[in-house]
Tab-separated table of C-alpha atoms in Angstrom:
chain	number	residue	atom	x	y	z
A	190	MET	CA	4.768	83.536	42.364
A	191	ASN	CA	6.736	80.680	40.739
A	192	ILE	CA	6.151	77.273	42.306
A	193	ASP	CA	8.072	74.153	41.269
A	194	ILE	CA	5.904	71.064	40.890
A	195	ARG	CA	7.644	68.234	42.744
A	196	ASP	CA	4.776	65.743	43.062
A	197	ALA	CA	5.990	62.725	41.052
A	198	ASP	CA	2.486	61.258	40.783
A	199	ALA	CA	1.115	64.545	39.418
A	200	ILE	CA	3.906	64.793	36.846
A	201	ARG	CA	3.372	61.169	35.813
A	202	THR	CA	-0.181	62.017	34.710
A	203	LEU	CA	1.285	64.063	31.841
A	204	ARG	CA	1.048	62.133	28.583
A	205	PRO	CA	4.064	62.345	26.265
A	206	LEU	CA	2.194	62.686	22.975
A	207	GLU	CA	-0.032	65.435	24.380
A	208	VAL	CA	3.051	67.290	25.614
A	209	ALA	CA	4.708	66.878	22.200
A	210	THR	CA	1.560	68.186	20.510
A	211	TYR	CA	1.590	71.198	22.828
A	212	LEU	CA	5.214	71.954	21.913
A	213	ARG	CA	4.535	71.615	18.186
A	214	SER	CA	1.516	73.917	18.446
A	215	THR	CA	3.242	76.646	20.463
A	216	GLY	CA	6.354	77.425	18.434
A	217	TRP	CA	8.775	74.648	19.383
A	218	THR	CA	10.654	72.788	16.629
A	219	GLN	CA	11.388	69.084	16.749
A	220	GLN	CA	15.124	68.566	16.406
A	221	SER	CA	15.392	64.804	16.737
A	222	THR	CA	13.510	61.736	17.890
A	223	SER	CA	14.390	58.250	19.099
A	224	LEU	CA	12.600	55.265	20.552
A	225	ASN	CA	12.502	56.751	24.064
A	226	ALA	CA	12.676	60.522	23.610
A	227	SER	CA	11.836	63.450	21.360
A	228	THR	CA	13.961	66.619	21.462
A	229	TRP	CA	12.484	70.063	20.805
A	230	ILE	CA	14.124	73.491	20.639
A	231	ARG	CA	12.929	77.070	20.787
A	232	ASN	CA	14.759	80.388	20.517
A	233	VAL	CA	13.588	83.185	22.810
A	234	ASP	CA	15.437	86.532	22.985
A	235	LYS	CA	18.624	85.023	21.494
A	236	ALA	CA	18.560	82.190	24.040
A	237	GLU	CA	18.006	78.605	22.897
A	238	TYR	CA	15.933	76.258	25.040
A	239	GLU	CA	15.971	72.487	24.643
A	240	ALA	CA	13.084	70.347	25.883
A	241	VAL	CA	13.327	66.557	25.862
A	242	VAL	CA	10.020	64.657	25.932
A	243	PRO	CA	10.293	61.145	27.439
A	244	LEU	CA	8.090	58.913	25.281
A	245	ASP	CA	7.742	55.897	27.583
A	246	GLN	CA	5.691	56.423	30.750
A	247	ALA	CA	6.985	53.097	32.096
A	248	MET	CA	10.523	54.496	32.408
A	249	ARG	CA	11.753	54.641	36.007
A	250	ASP	CA	12.861	58.249	35.713
A	251	TYR	CA	9.832	59.380	33.672
A	252	SER	CA	8.655	61.829	36.364
A	253	LEU	CA	12.158	63.272	36.758
A	254	ARG	CA	12.579	63.813	33.013
A	255	MET	CA	9.112	65.274	32.576
A	256	GLY	CA	9.774	67.545	35.554
A	257	ASP	CA	12.921	68.845	33.834
A	258	LEU	CA	10.903	69.497	30.672
A	259	LEU	CA	8.246	71.335	32.668
A	260	HIS	CA	10.931	73.570	34.190
A	261	THR	CA	12.430	74.310	30.743
A	262	VAL	CA	9.115	75.141	29.057
A	263	ALA	CA	8.043	77.394	31.942
A	264	ALA	CA	11.354	79.282	31.721
A	265	ALA	CA	11.120	79.644	27.926
A	266	GLU	CA	7.540	80.922	28.067
A	267	GLY	CA	8.040	83.134	31.115
A	268	ARG	CA	5.189	81.456	32.986
A	269	SER	CA	4.774	79.453	36.168
A	270	GLN	CA	5.076	75.678	36.153
A	271	THR	CA	1.509	75.387	37.421
A	272	GLU	CA	0.212	77.303	34.383
A	273	VAL	CA	2.245	75.210	31.937
A	274	TYR	CA	1.226	72.010	33.743
A	275	ALA	CA	-2.466	72.934	33.414
A	276	ASP	CA	-2.003	73.598	29.692
A	277	PHE	CA	-0.235	70.261	29.220
A	278	LEU	CA	-3.200	68.479	30.816
A	279	THR	CA	-5.670	70.203	28.477
A	280	THR	CA	-3.709	70.064	25.216
A	281	PHE	CA	-6.498	67.977	23.682
A	282	ALA	CA	-9.320	70.005	25.225
A	283	ASP	CA	-11.201	73.265	24.881
A	284	VAL	CA	-11.529	74.977	28.266
A	285	VAL	CA	-14.310	77.359	29.290
A	286	ARG	CA	-13.891	79.403	32.448
A	287	ILE	CA	-17.109	80.828	33.881
A	288	ARG	CA	-16.193	83.613	36.287
A	289	ILE	CA	-18.863	84.851	38.666
A	290	ASP	CA	-17.637	88.119	40.132
A	291	ASP	CA	-19.537	89.018	43.270
A	292	PRO	CA	-18.440	90.831	46.457
A	293	GLY	CA	-19.779	87.907	48.467
A	294	LEU	CA	-17.591	85.384	46.619
A	295	LYS	CA	-14.174	87.047	46.893
A	296	ASP	CA	-12.785	84.193	48.997
A	297	GLY	CA	-13.679	81.651	46.302
A	298	THR	CA	-16.409	79.969	48.375
A	299	LEU	CA	-20.178	80.099	48.098
A	300	PRO	CA	-23.263	78.694	49.881
A	301	ILE	CA	-24.020	75.051	49.139
A	302	GLU	CA	-27.385	75.831	47.513
A	303	ALA	CA	-25.778	78.436	45.259
A	304	ASN	CA	-23.152	75.857	44.281
A	305	ALA	CA	-25.882	73.411	43.253
A	306	GLN	CA	-27.601	76.075	41.143
A	307	ILE	CA	-24.374	77.123	39.427
A	308	ALA	CA	-23.584	73.486	38.597
A	309	GLN	CA	-27.073	72.952	37.147
A	310	LYS	CA	-27.062	76.191	35.138
A	311	SER	CA	-23.574	75.423	33.795
A	312	ARG	CA	-24.924	72.116	32.525
A	313	ASP	CA	-27.989	73.865	31.067
A	314	LEU	CA	-25.690	76.336	29.313
A	315	LEU	CA	-23.659	73.568	27.673
A	316	LEU	CA	-26.773	71.604	26.739
A	317	ALA	CA	-28.294	74.691	25.101
A	318	ALA	CA	-25.131	75.139	23.023
A	319	ALA	CA	-25.027	71.434	22.142
A	320	CYS	CA	-28.654	71.544	20.957
A	321	SER	CA	-27.956	74.638	18.845
A	322	ALA	CA	-24.925	72.887	17.339
A	323	THR	CA	-27.367	70.371	15.833
A	324	GLU	CA	-30.083	72.850	14.785
A	325	PHE	CA	-31.013	76.471	15.479
A	326	ARG	CA	-34.311	76.822	17.381
A	327	PRO	CA	-35.797	79.570	19.569
A	328	VAL	CA	-36.748	77.036	22.239
A	329	TRP	CA	-35.681	73.509	23.070
A	330	HIS	CA	-38.360	71.733	25.068
A	331	THR	CA	-38.293	68.356	26.774
A	332	ARG	CA	-36.922	66.262	23.942
A	333	LYS	CA	-33.293	67.115	23.255
A	334	PRO	CA	-31.136	65.639	20.461
A	335	VAL	CA	-29.428	62.443	21.618
A	336	GLN	CA	-26.103	63.664	20.197
A	337	ALA	CA	-26.332	66.835	22.304
A	338	VAL	CA	-27.212	65.019	25.532
A	339	GLU	CA	-24.405	62.491	25.093
A	340	GLN	CA	-21.843	65.195	24.358
A	341	VAL	CA	-22.723	67.049	27.564
A	342	ARG	CA	-22.217	63.810	29.508
A	343	ARG	CA	-18.628	63.682	28.222
A	344	ILE	CA	-17.777	67.189	29.431
A	345	ARG	CA	-15.791	67.437	32.655
A	346	ILE	CA	-15.635	70.054	35.392
A	347	GLY	CA	-12.136	70.911	36.597
A	348	GLN	CA	-11.035	72.273	39.948
A	349	SER	CA	-12.464	75.679	40.777
A	350	GLU	CA	-10.015	78.569	40.515
A	351	ARG	CA	-9.462	81.658	42.624
A	352	GLY	CA	-10.791	84.995	41.425
A	353	SER	CA	-14.291	85.394	42.866
A	354	TYR	CA	-15.783	82.027	41.833
A	355	ILE	CA	-14.594	80.306	38.651
A	356	VAL	CA	-16.115	77.161	37.150
A	357	THR	CA	-13.707	75.369	34.797
A	358	VAL	CA	-15.363	73.370	32.012
A	359	ILE	CA	-13.178	70.914	30.065
A	360	SER	CA	-14.335	69.535	26.717
A	361	ARG	CA	-11.999	67.003	25.106
A	362	VAL	CA	-11.371	67.454	21.382
A	363	SER	CA	-9.476	65.290	18.916
A	364	PRO	CA	-6.336	66.809	17.345
A	365	ALA	CA	-6.423	68.066	13.766
A	366	LEU	CA	-4.430	66.125	11.182
A	367	HIS	CA	-3.183	67.913	8.083
A	368	VAL	CA	-4.502	66.527	4.797
A	369	PRO	CA	-2.746	67.495	1.529
A	370	GLU	CA	-4.805	69.969	-0.497
A	371	ASN	CA	-5.123	67.541	-3.399
A	372	GLY	CA	-6.543	64.943	-1.046
A	373	GLN	CA	-9.791	66.729	-0.175
A	374	LEU	CA	-12.436	68.809	-1.903
A	375	PHE	CA	-13.816	70.639	1.131
A	376	GLU	CA	-12.570	71.901	4.465
A	377	PRO	CA	-13.270	69.083	6.958
A	378	GLU	CA	-15.906	69.846	9.568
A	379	PRO	CA	-14.582	70.046	13.139
A	380	PRO	CA	-15.676	67.308	15.569
A	381	PHE	CA	-18.979	67.808	17.346
A	382	GLY	CA	-17.322	68.566	20.696
A	383	ARG	CA	-15.447	71.524	19.184
A	384	ARG	CA	-18.612	72.737	17.410
A	385	VAL	CA	-20.469	72.755	20.738
A	386	ILE	CA	-17.916	74.997	22.481
A	387	GLN	CA	-17.574	77.162	19.375
A	388	THR	CA	-21.370	77.545	19.277
A	389	LEU	CA	-21.350	78.448	22.968
A	390	ALA	CA	-18.779	81.202	22.411
A	391	SER	CA	-20.508	82.722	19.380
A	392	SER	CA	-24.022	82.477	20.852
A	393	LEU	CA	-22.987	84.148	24.126
A	394	ASP	CA	-21.302	86.949	22.187
A	395	THR	CA	-24.407	87.335	20.009
A	396	LEU	CA	-26.701	87.310	23.065
A	397	ASN	CA	-24.669	90.068	24.700
A	398	LYS	CA	-24.891	92.236	21.577
A	399	ALA	CA	-28.620	91.497	21.165
A	400	ALA	CA	-29.244	92.717	24.720
A	401	ASP	CA	-27.351	95.939	23.933
A	402	SER	CA	-29.447	96.510	20.821
A	403	ALA	CA	-32.727	95.742	22.595
A	404	ALA	CA	-31.859	98.208	25.363
A	405	LEU	CA	-31.342	100.982	22.807
A	406	THR	CA	-34.353	100.234	20.584
A	407	GLY	CA	-36.855	98.655	22.964
A	408	GLU	CA	-37.514	96.029	20.266
A	409	PHE	CA	-37.357	92.232	20.377
A	410	GLU	CA	-35.977	92.039	16.825
A	411	SER	CA	-32.303	91.693	17.813
A	412	PHE	CA	-33.094	88.614	19.916
A	413	GLU	CA	-35.210	87.168	17.119
A	414	GLN	CA	-32.334	87.555	14.658
A	415	SER	CA	-29.879	86.032	17.125
A	416	VAL	CA	-31.614	82.639	16.923
A	417	SER	CA	-29.815	81.984	13.619
A	418	LYS	CA	-26.529	82.288	15.529
A	419	GLY	CA	-27.350	79.813	18.275
A	420	VAL	CA	-29.254	81.904	20.815
A	421	SER	CA	-32.261	80.179	22.391
A	422	ALA	CA	-34.550	80.669	25.370
A	423	ASN	CA	-32.621	77.837	27.032
A	424	LEU	CA	-29.353	79.766	26.674
A	425	CYS	CA	-31.018	82.897	28.072
A	426	ASP	CA	-32.351	80.979	31.075
A	427	ALA	CA	-28.936	79.449	31.796
A	428	VAL	CA	-27.149	82.820	31.683
A	429	ALA	CA	-29.804	84.436	33.887
A	430	GLY	CA	-29.640	81.455	36.261
A	431	LEU	CA	-25.863	81.783	36.619
A	432	TRP	CA	-26.427	85.416	37.435
A	433	GLY	CA	-28.722	84.617	40.329
A	434	GLU	CA	-30.955	87.196	41.940
A	435	ASP	CA	-28.480	89.944	42.890
A	436	GLU	CA	-28.511	91.817	39.580
A	437	SER	CA	-26.962	95.001	40.986
A	438	GLN	CA	-23.558	93.633	42.045
A	439	ARG	CA	-22.753	90.411	40.208
A	440	LYS	CA	-20.758	90.229	36.967
A	441	LEU	CA	-20.477	87.254	34.655
A	442	GLU	CA	-17.511	86.475	32.399
A	443	PHE	CA	-16.798	83.627	29.996
A	444	THR	CA	-13.242	82.948	28.827
A	445	PHE	CA	-12.453	80.363	26.149
A	446	SER	CA	-9.066	78.648	25.785
A	447	TRP	CA	-8.971	76.645	22.578
A	448	SER	CA	-7.029	73.409	22.223
A	449	PRO	CA	-3.683	74.108	20.504
A	450	ALA	CA	-4.055	70.697	18.874
A	451	ARG	CA	-6.925	72.016	16.753
A	452	PRO	CA	-6.445	75.644	15.619
A	453	ILE	CA	-9.544	77.823	15.477
A	454	ASP	CA	-10.543	80.798	13.375
A	455	SER	CA	-9.422	84.070	14.944
A	456	SER	CA	-12.933	85.509	14.542
A	457	THR	CA	-14.301	83.120	17.183
A	458	PRO	CA	-14.834	85.011	20.476
A	459	SER	CA	-12.511	84.110	23.331
A	460	HIS	CA	-14.006	86.406	25.979
A	461	VAL	CA	-17.590	87.492	26.696
A	462	LYS	CA	-18.584	89.656	29.655
A	463	PHE	CA	-22.157	90.367	30.771
A	464	ALA	CA	-22.875	93.528	32.745
A	465	ALA	CA	-25.733	93.742	35.241
A	466	ASP	CA	-28.071	95.761	33.027
A	467	ARG	CA	-28.286	93.001	30.375
A	468	ILE	CA	-29.876	90.369	32.588
A	469	PRO	CA	-33.463	91.742	32.823
A	470	LEU	CA	-33.507	92.013	29.014
A	471	ILE	CA	-32.217	88.458	28.636
A	472	ARG	CA	-34.874	87.131	31.021
A	473	GLU	CA	-37.601	88.928	29.071
A	474	ALA	CA	-36.230	87.620	25.764
A	475	SER	CA	-36.544	84.062	27.067
A	476	ARG	CA	-40.154	84.648	28.118
A	477	VAL	CA	-41.112	86.098	24.724
A	478	MET	CA	-39.393	83.275	22.826
A	479	ARG	CA	-41.250	80.640	24.814
A	480	GLU	CA	-44.607	82.360	24.402
A	481	HIS	CA	-44.357	82.591	20.627
A	482	GLU	CA	-42.863	79.208	19.782
A	483	PRO	CA	-45.121	76.120	19.415
A	484	VAL	CA	-43.907	72.980	21.158
A	485	GLY	CA	-43.809	70.144	18.635
A	486	ASP	CA	-44.454	66.545	19.691
A	487	PHE	CA	-45.712	67.703	23.081
A	488	GLU	CA	-46.928	64.836	25.268
A	489	LEU	CA	-50.037	65.892	27.186
A	490	GLU	CA	-51.423	63.782	29.984
A	491	GLY	CA	-54.157	64.696	32.430
A	492	ALA	CA	-57.806	64.705	33.425
A	493	VAL	CA	-60.614	65.745	31.065
A	494	VAL	CA	-62.382	68.606	32.856
A	495	LYS	CA	-64.677	69.902	30.113
A	496	LEU	CA	-66.450	68.576	26.992
A	497	ASP	CA	-68.123	70.903	24.499
A	498	ARG	CA	-69.795	69.711	21.281
A	499	GLN	CA	-73.022	70.906	19.708
A	500	PRO	CA	-75.464	68.270	18.340
A	501	ASP	CA	-75.006	69.450	14.743
A	502	GLN	CA	-71.177	69.515	14.859
A	503	SER	CA	-68.781	66.745	13.861
A	504	THR	CA	-66.025	67.921	16.208
A	505	GLY	CA	-65.915	69.011	19.838
A	506	ILE	CA	-63.623	70.937	22.168
A	507	VAL	CA	-62.007	68.955	24.977
A	508	THR	CA	-60.264	70.668	27.899
A	509	ILE	CA	-57.554	68.752	29.752
A	510	ILE	CA	-55.593	69.807	32.826
A	511	GLY	CA	-51.992	68.727	32.254
A	512	GLN	CA	-48.441	69.750	33.087
A	513	VAL	CA	-46.922	72.574	30.995
A	514	ASP	CA	-43.473	73.806	32.055
A	515	GLY	CA	-43.911	72.030	35.367
A	516	ARG	CA	-47.243	73.676	36.219
A	517	PRO	CA	-50.859	72.440	35.849
A	518	ARG	CA	-52.493	74.200	32.884
A	519	ARG	CA	-55.783	73.977	31.007
A	520	VAL	CA	-55.164	72.846	27.440
A	521	LYS	CA	-57.876	72.769	24.771
A	522	LEU	CA	-57.935	70.463	21.772
A	523	GLU	CA	-60.441	69.921	18.988
A	524	LEU	CA	-61.384	66.293	18.340
A	525	GLY	CA	-63.625	64.502	15.890
A	526	ASP	CA	-64.969	60.970	16.002
A	527	PRO	CA	-63.834	58.528	17.277
A	528	GLN	CA	-61.235	60.512	19.292
A	529	TYR	CA	-63.932	62.666	20.916
A	530	HIS	CA	-65.668	59.533	22.232
A	531	ILE	CA	-62.357	58.416	23.797
A	532	ALA	CA	-62.284	61.731	25.695
A	533	VAL	CA	-65.908	61.227	26.796
A	534	GLN	CA	-65.022	57.749	28.032
A	535	ALA	CA	-62.034	59.078	30.022
A	536	HIS	CA	-64.218	61.812	31.543
A	537	ASP	CA	-67.010	59.429	32.535
A	538	GLN	CA	-64.585	56.915	34.048
A	539	GLU	CA	-62.532	59.660	35.759
A	540	ARG	CA	-59.351	58.380	34.125
A	541	ALA	CA	-56.474	60.364	32.654
A	542	ILE	CA	-56.100	60.766	28.914
A	543	ARG	CA	-52.844	60.893	26.981
A	544	CYS	CA	-52.145	62.448	23.567
A	545	VAL	CA	-49.417	64.069	21.451
A	546	GLY	CA	-49.525	67.263	19.373
A	547	SER	CA	-48.163	70.794	18.946
A	548	LEU	CA	-48.656	72.937	22.039
A	549	VAL	CA	-49.547	76.534	21.165
A	550	ARG	CA	-50.046	79.451	23.534
A	551	GLU	CA	-53.249	81.386	22.814
A	552	GLY	CA	-53.623	84.489	24.944
A	553	ARG	CA	-53.417	83.312	28.542
A	554	GLY	CA	-54.252	79.710	27.690
A	555	PHE	CA	-52.960	76.787	25.618
A	556	SER	CA	-54.225	74.596	22.818
A	557	LEU	CA	-52.920	71.348	21.352
A	558	THR	CA	-53.086	71.323	17.557
A	559	GLU	CA	-52.843	68.247	15.333
A	560	PRO	CA	-53.636	65.888	18.260
A	561	ARG	CA	-52.816	62.210	17.758
A	562	GLU	CA	-52.058	58.995	19.663
A	563	ILE	CA	-55.075	59.632	21.906
A	564	ALA	CA	-55.615	56.966	24.540
A	565	VAL	CA	-57.142	56.485	27.980
A	566	GLU	CA	-54.545	55.738	30.640
A	567	ASP	CA	-54.741	52.440	32.491
A	568	GLU	CA	-56.034	52.619	36.042
């Protein structure tokens, strides 16, 4: 259904240079330009369309002129004005649509608690991709790269769309500027915001294929190899979290619309769809990744519950109960003098001890290797 947009305030939000960039990137040719307007033409099926971009938003008739342009572009492209309007608004943005297809969500609404979980898991998904855009790791623990965290803060969530339940993620990206070939030695690297969304697309596609392979072979190897393409336990957890608990009926789709202002390689995925039978494999992959990956620079804090050192030994084993993945766990560490005496002091005074090291899972327990910065907490 074609709907004309008549809201002057809505039309006024369109920015002239973004609209001009959209036209340039989608097959329109600039015919002329002046101080107040830029004229573009496009031939479609032997018909010529002319679109005039008003360049000054302070003009009294700016909304009227931009409305005329919107009507012309929609007619030339054979689309609705609402679709063209949405594309104008996101000319300088990559857009990710997360579609959760579930019989219980056909009306586009969902329970408030489910909404909170979807919002959190969408953020976790983007943060996992942002971390992988800085470095490939099987697991990202508490400390995340500052660049990744700050990029996620810049990402916006648009209005939800009809079609089961659709989350619209908008990531602004700067436009590409052409540099003459003799003016550069290497292909310039895209901005970090684009790399994050590109990493998200490729890692989701890789995760989907890894789950297929694991289902056929019964081996973890495909997930292990996928780490070098951006897959992490954090990504697995986010995808499984978006899925929720009803694995039999829900479907999950990711669609990527890339900013026309910054062209992207055609090999980059634009659509990834997860079927129900992948999710148990993805959950298990996350568990295995976390079990086998040491946690570097892990901050352990808790009570000393056991001391074990023989008279003829220079080191002793200290057991501390501290928080690991949000749960109290017994963690062992081997200490020599004078660190062991600090642990004895904390035990005798019933005070917590704090230290840093690499957390390693050993069987059903944990140990902290290379412990350092050992200190008794103040009362």
